[in-house]
Short mmCIF file of N, CA and C in Angstrom, two decimals:
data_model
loop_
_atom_site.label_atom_id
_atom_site.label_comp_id
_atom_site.label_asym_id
_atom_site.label_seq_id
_atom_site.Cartn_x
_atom_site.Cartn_y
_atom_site.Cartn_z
N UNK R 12 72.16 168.33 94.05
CA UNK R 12 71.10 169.24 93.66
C UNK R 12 70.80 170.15 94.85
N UNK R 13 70.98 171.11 94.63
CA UNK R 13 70.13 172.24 95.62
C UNK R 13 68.69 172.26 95.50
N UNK R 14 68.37 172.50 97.25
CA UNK R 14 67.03 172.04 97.34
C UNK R 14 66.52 173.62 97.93
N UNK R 15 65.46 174.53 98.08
CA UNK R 15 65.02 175.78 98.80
C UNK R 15 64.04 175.29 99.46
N UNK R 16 63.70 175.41 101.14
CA UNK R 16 62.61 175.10 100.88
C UNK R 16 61.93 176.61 102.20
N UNK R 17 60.88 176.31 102.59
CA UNK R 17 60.26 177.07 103.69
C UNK R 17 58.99 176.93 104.27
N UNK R 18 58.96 177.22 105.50
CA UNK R 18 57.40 177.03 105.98
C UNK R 18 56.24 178.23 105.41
N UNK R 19 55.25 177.90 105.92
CA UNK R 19 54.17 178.85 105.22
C UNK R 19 53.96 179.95 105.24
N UNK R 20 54.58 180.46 106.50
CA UNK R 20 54.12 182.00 106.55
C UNK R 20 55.46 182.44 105.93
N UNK R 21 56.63 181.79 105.92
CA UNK R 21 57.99 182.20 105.41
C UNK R 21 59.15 182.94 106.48
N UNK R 22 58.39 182.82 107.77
CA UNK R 22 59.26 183.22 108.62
C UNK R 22 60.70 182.09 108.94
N UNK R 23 60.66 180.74 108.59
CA UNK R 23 62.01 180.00 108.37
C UNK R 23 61.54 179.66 106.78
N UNK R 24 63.04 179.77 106.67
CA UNK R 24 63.52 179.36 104.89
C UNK R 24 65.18 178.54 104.94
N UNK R 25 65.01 177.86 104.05
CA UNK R 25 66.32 177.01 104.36
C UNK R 25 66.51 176.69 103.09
N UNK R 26 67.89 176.24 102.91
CA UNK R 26 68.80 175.23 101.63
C UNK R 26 69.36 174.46 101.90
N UNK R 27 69.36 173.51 100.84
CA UNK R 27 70.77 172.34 101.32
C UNK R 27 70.89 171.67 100.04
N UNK R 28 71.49 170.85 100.31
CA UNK R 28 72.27 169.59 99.32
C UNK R 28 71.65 168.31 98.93
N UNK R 29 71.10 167.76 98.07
CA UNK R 29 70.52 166.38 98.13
C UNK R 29 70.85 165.46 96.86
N UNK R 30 71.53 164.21 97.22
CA UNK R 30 71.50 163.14 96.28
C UNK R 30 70.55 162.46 95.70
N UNK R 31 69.43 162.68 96.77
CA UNK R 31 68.20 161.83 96.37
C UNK R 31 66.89 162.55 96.66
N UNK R 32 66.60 163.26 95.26
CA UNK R 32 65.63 164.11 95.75
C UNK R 32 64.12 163.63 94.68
N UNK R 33 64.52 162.52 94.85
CA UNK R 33 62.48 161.90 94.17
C UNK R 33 61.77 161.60 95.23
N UNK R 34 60.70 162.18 95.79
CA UNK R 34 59.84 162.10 96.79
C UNK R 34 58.92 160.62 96.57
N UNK R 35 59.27 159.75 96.75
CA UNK R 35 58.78 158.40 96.18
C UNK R 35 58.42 157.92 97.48
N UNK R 36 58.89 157.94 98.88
CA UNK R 36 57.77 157.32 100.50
C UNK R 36 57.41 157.96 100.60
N UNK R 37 55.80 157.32 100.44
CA UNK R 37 54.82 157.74 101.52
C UNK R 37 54.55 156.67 102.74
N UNK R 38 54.43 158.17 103.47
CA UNK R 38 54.59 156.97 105.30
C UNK R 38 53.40 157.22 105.84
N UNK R 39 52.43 156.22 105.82
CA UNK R 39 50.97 156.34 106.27
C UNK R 39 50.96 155.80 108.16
N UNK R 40 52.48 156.26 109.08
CA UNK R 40 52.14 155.62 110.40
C UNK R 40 51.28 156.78 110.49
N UNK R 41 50.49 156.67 111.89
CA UNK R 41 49.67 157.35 112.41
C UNK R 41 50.88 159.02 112.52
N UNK R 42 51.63 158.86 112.98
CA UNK R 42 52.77 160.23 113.46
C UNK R 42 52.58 161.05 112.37
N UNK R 43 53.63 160.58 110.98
CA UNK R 43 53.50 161.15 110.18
C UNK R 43 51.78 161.41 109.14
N UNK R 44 50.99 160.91 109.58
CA UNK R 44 50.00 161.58 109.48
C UNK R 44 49.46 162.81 109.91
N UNK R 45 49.51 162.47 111.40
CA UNK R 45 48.82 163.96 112.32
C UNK R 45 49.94 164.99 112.21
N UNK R 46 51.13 164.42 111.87
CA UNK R 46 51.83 166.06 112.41
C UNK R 46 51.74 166.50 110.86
N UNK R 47 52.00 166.25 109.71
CA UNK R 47 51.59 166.49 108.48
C UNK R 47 50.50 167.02 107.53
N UNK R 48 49.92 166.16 107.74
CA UNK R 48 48.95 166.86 107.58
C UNK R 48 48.30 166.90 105.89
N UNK R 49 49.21 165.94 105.08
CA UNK R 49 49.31 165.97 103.82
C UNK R 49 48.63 164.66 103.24
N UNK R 50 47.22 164.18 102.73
CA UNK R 50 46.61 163.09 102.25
C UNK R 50 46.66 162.60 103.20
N UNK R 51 46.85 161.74 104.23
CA UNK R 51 47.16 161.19 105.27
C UNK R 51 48.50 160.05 104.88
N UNK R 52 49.60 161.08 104.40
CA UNK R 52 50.92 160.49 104.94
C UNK R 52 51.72 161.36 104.73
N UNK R 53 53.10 161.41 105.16
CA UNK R 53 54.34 161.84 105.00
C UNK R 53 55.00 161.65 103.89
N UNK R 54 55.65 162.62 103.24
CA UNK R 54 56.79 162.56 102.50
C UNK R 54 57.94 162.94 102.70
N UNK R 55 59.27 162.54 102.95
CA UNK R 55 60.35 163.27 102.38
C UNK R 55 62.10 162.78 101.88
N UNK R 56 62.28 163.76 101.68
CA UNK R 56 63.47 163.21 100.98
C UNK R 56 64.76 163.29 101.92
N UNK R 57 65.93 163.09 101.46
CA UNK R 57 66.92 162.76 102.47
C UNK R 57 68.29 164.34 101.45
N UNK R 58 68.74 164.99 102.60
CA UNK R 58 69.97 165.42 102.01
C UNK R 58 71.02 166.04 103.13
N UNK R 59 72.02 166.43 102.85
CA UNK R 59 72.83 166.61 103.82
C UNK R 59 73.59 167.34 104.72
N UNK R 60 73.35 166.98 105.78
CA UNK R 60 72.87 167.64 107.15
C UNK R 60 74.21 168.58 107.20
N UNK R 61 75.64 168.83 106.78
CA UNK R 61 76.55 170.07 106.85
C UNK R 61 76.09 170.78 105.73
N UNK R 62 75.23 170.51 104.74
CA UNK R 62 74.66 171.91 103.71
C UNK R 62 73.98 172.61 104.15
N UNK R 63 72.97 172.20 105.21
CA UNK R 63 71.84 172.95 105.32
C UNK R 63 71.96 174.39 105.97
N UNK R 64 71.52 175.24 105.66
CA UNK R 64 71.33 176.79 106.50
C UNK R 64 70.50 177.21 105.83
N UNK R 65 69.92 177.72 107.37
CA UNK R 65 68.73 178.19 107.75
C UNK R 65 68.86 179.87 107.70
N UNK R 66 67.46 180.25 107.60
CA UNK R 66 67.12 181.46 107.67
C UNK R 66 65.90 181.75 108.74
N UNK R 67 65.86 182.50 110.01
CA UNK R 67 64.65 182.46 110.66
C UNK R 67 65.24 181.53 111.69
N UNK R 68 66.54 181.12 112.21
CA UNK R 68 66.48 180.14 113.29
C UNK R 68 65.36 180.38 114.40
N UNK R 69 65.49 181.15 115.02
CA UNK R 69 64.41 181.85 115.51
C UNK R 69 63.50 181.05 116.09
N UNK R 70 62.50 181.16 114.58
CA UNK R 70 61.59 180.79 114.54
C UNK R 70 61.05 179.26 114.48
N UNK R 71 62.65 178.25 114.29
CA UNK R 71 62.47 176.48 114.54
C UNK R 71 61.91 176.44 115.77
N UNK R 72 61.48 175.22 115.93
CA UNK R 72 60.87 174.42 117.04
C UNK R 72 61.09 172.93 117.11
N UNK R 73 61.56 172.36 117.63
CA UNK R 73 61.09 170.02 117.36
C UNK R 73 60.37 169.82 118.34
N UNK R 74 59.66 169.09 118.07
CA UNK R 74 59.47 168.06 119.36
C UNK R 74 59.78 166.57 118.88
N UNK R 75 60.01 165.53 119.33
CA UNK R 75 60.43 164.36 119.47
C UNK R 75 59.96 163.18 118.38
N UNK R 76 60.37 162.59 117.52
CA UNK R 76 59.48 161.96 116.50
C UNK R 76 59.55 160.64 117.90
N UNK R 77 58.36 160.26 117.08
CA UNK R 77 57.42 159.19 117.80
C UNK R 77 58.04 157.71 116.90
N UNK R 78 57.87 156.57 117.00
CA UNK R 78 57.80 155.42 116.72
C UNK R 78 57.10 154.03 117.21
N UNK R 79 56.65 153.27 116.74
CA UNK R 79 55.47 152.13 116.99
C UNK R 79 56.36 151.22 117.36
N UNK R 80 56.35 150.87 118.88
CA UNK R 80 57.21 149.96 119.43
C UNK R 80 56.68 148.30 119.09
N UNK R 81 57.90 147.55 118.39
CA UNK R 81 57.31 146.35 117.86
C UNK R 81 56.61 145.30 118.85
N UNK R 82 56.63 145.67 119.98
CA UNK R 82 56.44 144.45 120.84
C UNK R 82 54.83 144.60 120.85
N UNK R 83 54.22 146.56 121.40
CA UNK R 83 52.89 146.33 121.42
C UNK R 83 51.86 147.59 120.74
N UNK R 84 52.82 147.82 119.64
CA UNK R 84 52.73 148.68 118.55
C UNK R 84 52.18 150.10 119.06
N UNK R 85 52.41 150.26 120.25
CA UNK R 85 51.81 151.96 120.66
C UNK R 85 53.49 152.62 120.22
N UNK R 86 52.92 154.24 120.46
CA UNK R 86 53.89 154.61 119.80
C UNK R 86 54.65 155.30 121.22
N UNK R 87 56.06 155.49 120.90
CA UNK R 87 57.04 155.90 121.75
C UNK R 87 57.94 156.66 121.69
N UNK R 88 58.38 157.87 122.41
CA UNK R 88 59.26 158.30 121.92
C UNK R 88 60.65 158.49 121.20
N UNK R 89 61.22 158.81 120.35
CA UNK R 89 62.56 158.03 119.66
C UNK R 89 63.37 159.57 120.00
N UNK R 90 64.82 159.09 119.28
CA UNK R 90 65.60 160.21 119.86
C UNK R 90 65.68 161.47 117.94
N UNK R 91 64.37 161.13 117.13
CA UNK R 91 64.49 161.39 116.30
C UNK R 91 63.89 163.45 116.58
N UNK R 92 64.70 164.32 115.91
CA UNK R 92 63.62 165.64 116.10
C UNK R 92 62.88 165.81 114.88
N UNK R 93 61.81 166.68 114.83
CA UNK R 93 61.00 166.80 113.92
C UNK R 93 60.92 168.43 113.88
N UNK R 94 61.60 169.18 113.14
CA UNK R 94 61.40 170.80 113.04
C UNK R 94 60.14 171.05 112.38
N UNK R 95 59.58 172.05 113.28
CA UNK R 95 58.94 172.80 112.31
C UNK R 95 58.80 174.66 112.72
N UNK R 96 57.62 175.31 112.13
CA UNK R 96 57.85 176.90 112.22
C UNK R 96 56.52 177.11 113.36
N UNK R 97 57.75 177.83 114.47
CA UNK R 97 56.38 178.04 115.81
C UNK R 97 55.50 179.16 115.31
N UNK R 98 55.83 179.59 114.54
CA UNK R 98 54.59 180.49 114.31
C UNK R 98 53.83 180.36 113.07
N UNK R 99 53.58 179.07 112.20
CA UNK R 99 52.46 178.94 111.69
C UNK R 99 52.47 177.27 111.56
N UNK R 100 53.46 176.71 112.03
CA UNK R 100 53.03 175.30 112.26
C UNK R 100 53.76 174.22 111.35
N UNK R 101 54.19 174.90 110.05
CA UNK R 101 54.73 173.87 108.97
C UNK R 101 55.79 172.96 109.27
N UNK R 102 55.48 171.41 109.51
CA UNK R 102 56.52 171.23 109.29
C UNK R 102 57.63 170.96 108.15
N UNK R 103 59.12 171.07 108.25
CA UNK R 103 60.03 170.94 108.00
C UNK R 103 61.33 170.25 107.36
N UNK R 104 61.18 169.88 108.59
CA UNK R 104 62.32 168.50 108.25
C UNK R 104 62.83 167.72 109.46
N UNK R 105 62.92 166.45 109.44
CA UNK R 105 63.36 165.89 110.86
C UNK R 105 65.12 165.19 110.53
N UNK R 106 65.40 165.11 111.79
CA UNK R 106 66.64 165.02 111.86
C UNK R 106 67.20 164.13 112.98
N UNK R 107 68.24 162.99 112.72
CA UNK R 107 67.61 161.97 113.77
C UNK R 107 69.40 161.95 114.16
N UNK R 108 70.37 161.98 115.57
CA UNK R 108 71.50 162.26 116.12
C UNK R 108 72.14 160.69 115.61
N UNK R 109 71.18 159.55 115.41
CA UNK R 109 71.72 158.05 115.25
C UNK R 109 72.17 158.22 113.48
N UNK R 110 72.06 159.16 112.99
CA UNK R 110 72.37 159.51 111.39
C UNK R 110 72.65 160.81 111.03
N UNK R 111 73.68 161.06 111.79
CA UNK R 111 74.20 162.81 111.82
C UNK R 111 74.10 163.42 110.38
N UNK R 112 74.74 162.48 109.58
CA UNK R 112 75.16 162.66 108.41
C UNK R 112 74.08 163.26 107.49
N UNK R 113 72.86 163.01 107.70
CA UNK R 113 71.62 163.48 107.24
C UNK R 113 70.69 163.90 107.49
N UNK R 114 69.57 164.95 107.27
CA UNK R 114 68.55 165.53 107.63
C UNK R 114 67.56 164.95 106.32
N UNK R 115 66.60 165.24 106.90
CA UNK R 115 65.51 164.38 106.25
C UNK R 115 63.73 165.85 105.76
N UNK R 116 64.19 166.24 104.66
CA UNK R 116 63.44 167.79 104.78
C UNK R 116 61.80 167.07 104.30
N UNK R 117 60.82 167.63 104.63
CA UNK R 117 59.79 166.92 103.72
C UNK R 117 59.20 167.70 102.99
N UNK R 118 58.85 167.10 102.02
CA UNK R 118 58.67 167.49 100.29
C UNK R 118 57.93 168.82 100.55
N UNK R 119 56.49 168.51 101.57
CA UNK R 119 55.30 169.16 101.15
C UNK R 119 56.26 171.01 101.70
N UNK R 120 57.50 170.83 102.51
CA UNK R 120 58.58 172.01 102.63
C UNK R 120 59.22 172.71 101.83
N UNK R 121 59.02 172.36 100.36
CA UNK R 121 60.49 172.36 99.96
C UNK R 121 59.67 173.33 98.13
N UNK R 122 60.22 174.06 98.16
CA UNK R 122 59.96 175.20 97.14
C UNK R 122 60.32 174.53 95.85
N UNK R 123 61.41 174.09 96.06
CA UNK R 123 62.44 173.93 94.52
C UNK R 123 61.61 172.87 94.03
N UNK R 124 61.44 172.46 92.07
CA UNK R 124 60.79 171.62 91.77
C UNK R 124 61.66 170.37 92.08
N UNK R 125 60.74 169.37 92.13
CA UNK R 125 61.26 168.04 92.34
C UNK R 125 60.96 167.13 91.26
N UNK R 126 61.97 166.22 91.12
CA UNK R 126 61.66 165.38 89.67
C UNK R 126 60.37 164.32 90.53
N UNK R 127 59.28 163.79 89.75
CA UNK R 127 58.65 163.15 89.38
C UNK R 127 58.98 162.29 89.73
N UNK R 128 58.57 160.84 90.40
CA UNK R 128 59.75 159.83 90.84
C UNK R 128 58.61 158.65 90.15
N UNK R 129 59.06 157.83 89.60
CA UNK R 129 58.77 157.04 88.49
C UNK R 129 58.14 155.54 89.39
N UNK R 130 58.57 155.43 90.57
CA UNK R 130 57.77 154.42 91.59
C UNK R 130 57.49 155.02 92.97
N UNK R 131 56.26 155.05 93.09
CA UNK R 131 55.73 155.41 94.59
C UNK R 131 55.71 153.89 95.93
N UNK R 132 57.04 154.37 96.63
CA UNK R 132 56.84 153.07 98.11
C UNK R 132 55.77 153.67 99.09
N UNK R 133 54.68 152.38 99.32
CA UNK R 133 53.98 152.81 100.43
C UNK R 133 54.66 152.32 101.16
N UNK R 134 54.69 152.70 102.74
CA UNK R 134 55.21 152.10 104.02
C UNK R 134 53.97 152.40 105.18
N UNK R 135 54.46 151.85 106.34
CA UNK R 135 53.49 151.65 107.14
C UNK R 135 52.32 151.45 107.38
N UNK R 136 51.75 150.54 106.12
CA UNK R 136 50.50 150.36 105.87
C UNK R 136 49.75 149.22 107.20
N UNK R 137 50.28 148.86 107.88
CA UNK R 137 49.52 149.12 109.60
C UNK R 137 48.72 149.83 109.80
N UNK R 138 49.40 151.24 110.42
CA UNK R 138 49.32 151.81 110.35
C UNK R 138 48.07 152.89 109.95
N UNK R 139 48.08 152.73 108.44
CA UNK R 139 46.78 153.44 107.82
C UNK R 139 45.38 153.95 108.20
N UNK R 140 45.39 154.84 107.78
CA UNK R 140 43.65 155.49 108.80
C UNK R 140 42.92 154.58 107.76
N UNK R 141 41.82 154.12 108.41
CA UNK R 141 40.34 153.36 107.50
C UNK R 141 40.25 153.91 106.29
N UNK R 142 39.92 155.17 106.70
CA UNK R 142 39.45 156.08 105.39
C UNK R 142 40.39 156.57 104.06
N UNK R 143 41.80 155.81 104.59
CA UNK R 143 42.54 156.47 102.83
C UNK R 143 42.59 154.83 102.34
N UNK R 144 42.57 155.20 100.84
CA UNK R 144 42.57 154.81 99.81
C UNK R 144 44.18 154.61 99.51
N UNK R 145 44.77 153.61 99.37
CA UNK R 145 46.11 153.65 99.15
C UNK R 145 46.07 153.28 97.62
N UNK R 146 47.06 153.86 96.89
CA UNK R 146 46.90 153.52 95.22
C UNK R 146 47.70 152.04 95.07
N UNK R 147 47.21 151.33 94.21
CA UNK R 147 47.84 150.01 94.02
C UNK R 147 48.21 150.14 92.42
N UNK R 148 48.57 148.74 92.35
CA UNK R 148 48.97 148.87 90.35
C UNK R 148 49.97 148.87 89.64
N UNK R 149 50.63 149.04 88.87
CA UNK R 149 51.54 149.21 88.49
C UNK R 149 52.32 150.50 88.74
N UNK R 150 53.64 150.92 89.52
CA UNK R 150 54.25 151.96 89.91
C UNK R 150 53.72 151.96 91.55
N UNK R 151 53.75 151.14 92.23
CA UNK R 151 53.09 151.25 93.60
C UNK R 151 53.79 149.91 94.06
N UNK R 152 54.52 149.83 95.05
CA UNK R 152 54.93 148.84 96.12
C UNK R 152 54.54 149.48 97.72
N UNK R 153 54.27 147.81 98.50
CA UNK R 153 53.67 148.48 99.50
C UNK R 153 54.07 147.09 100.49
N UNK R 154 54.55 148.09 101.80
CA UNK R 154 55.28 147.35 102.68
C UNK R 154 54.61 147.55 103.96
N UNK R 155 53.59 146.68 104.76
CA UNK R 155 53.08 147.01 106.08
C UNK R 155 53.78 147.49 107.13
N UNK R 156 55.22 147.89 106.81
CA UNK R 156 56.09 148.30 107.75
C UNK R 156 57.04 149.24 107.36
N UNK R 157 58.32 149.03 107.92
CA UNK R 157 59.32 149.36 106.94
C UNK R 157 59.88 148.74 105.39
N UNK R 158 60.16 149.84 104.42
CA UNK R 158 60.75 149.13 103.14
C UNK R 158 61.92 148.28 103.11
N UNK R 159 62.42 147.41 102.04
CA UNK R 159 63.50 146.40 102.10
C UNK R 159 64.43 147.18 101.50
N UNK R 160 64.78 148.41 101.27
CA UNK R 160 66.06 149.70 100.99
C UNK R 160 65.78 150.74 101.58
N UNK R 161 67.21 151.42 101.57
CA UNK R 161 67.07 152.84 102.16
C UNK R 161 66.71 154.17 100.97
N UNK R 162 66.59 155.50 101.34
CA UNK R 162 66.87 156.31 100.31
C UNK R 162 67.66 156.04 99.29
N UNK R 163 68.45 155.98 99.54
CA UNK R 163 70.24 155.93 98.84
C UNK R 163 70.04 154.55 98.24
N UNK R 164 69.25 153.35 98.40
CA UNK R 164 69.66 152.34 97.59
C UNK R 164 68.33 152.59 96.56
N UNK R 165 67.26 152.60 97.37
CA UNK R 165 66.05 153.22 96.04
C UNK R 165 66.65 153.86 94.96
N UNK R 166 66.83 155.06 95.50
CA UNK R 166 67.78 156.15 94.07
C UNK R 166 68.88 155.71 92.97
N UNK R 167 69.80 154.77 93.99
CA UNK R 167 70.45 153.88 92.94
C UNK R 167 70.06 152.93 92.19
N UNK R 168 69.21 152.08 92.92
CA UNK R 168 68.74 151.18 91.68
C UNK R 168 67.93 151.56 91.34
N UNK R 169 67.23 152.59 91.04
CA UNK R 169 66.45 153.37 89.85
C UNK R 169 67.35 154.22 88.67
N UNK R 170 68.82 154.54 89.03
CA UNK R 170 69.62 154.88 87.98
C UNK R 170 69.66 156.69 88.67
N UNK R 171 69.02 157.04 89.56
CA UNK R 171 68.21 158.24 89.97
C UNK R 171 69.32 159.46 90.90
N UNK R 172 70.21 158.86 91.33
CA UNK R 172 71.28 159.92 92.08
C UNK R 172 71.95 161.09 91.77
N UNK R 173 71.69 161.96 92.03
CA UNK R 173 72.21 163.49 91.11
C UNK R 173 72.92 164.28 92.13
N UNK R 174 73.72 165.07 91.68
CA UNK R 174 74.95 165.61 91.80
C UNK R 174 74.44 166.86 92.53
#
């Protein structure tokens, strides 16, 4: 599936390729909160990193995704990047050198409609600011950490992988 997506002011715009494009994690660590900016968590989907081109290189920026080191849960730098647009702030998509093969765009980026994804994973519910409300219930799994699949196995065993 072709994906469009762009930051806000529209000075970067990009496309690419994705197998698995149901926006189903939300990532409530503290990181993907503050740099996001969206309910207080992250979304995004996974697709692949020789489709993508950009419009506006220019105008990218990363700085370093962060991670909660297990020993004393502060967070640390990882060798993951996190793009976004230096001149109005949106981010993008992150992209991590230990998984060449993929870029990781996030939803709240991405223009093209997205299917509806039929189960929402919480993750990093550690993590969580006091003040959100995480949905429970039926269509809601929730993992204080990382989930027990990746993109690619979620999508499959939901029947969900598209061309």
């Amino acid at each position: 599936m072709k994906i469009e997506g762009s930051c806000y002011c529209g000075a970067v715009s990009y496309t690419a390729e994705t197998h698995t494009p149901y926006p189903y994690l939300h990532c409530y660590c503290s990181f993907c909160r503050k740099t996001g900016g969206s309910g207080g968590y992250g979304i995004n989907i996974m697709a692949m990193a020789k489709s993508l081109s950009v419009n506006g290189e220019e105008y990218l920026e990363y700085h370093h995704g962060m991670e909660h080191d297990p020993d004393t849960d502060e967070l640390k730098e990882n060798e993951n990047h996190r793009y976004f647009c230096r001149q109005c702030g949106s981010p993008l998509w992150a992209h991590d050198p230990r998984w060449s093969k993929w870029f990781y765009p996030f939803a709240s980026s991405i223009s093209t409609t997205l299917p509806k994804s039929p189960e929402i994973v919480h993750i990093m519910l550690d993590f969580a600011a006091p003040w959100i409300e995480v949905p429970s219930g039926e269509g809601h799994r929730h993992f204080q950490r990382y989930p027990d699949e990746s993109i690619e196995q979620w999508h499959k065993r939901h029947d969900l992988l598209v061309d």
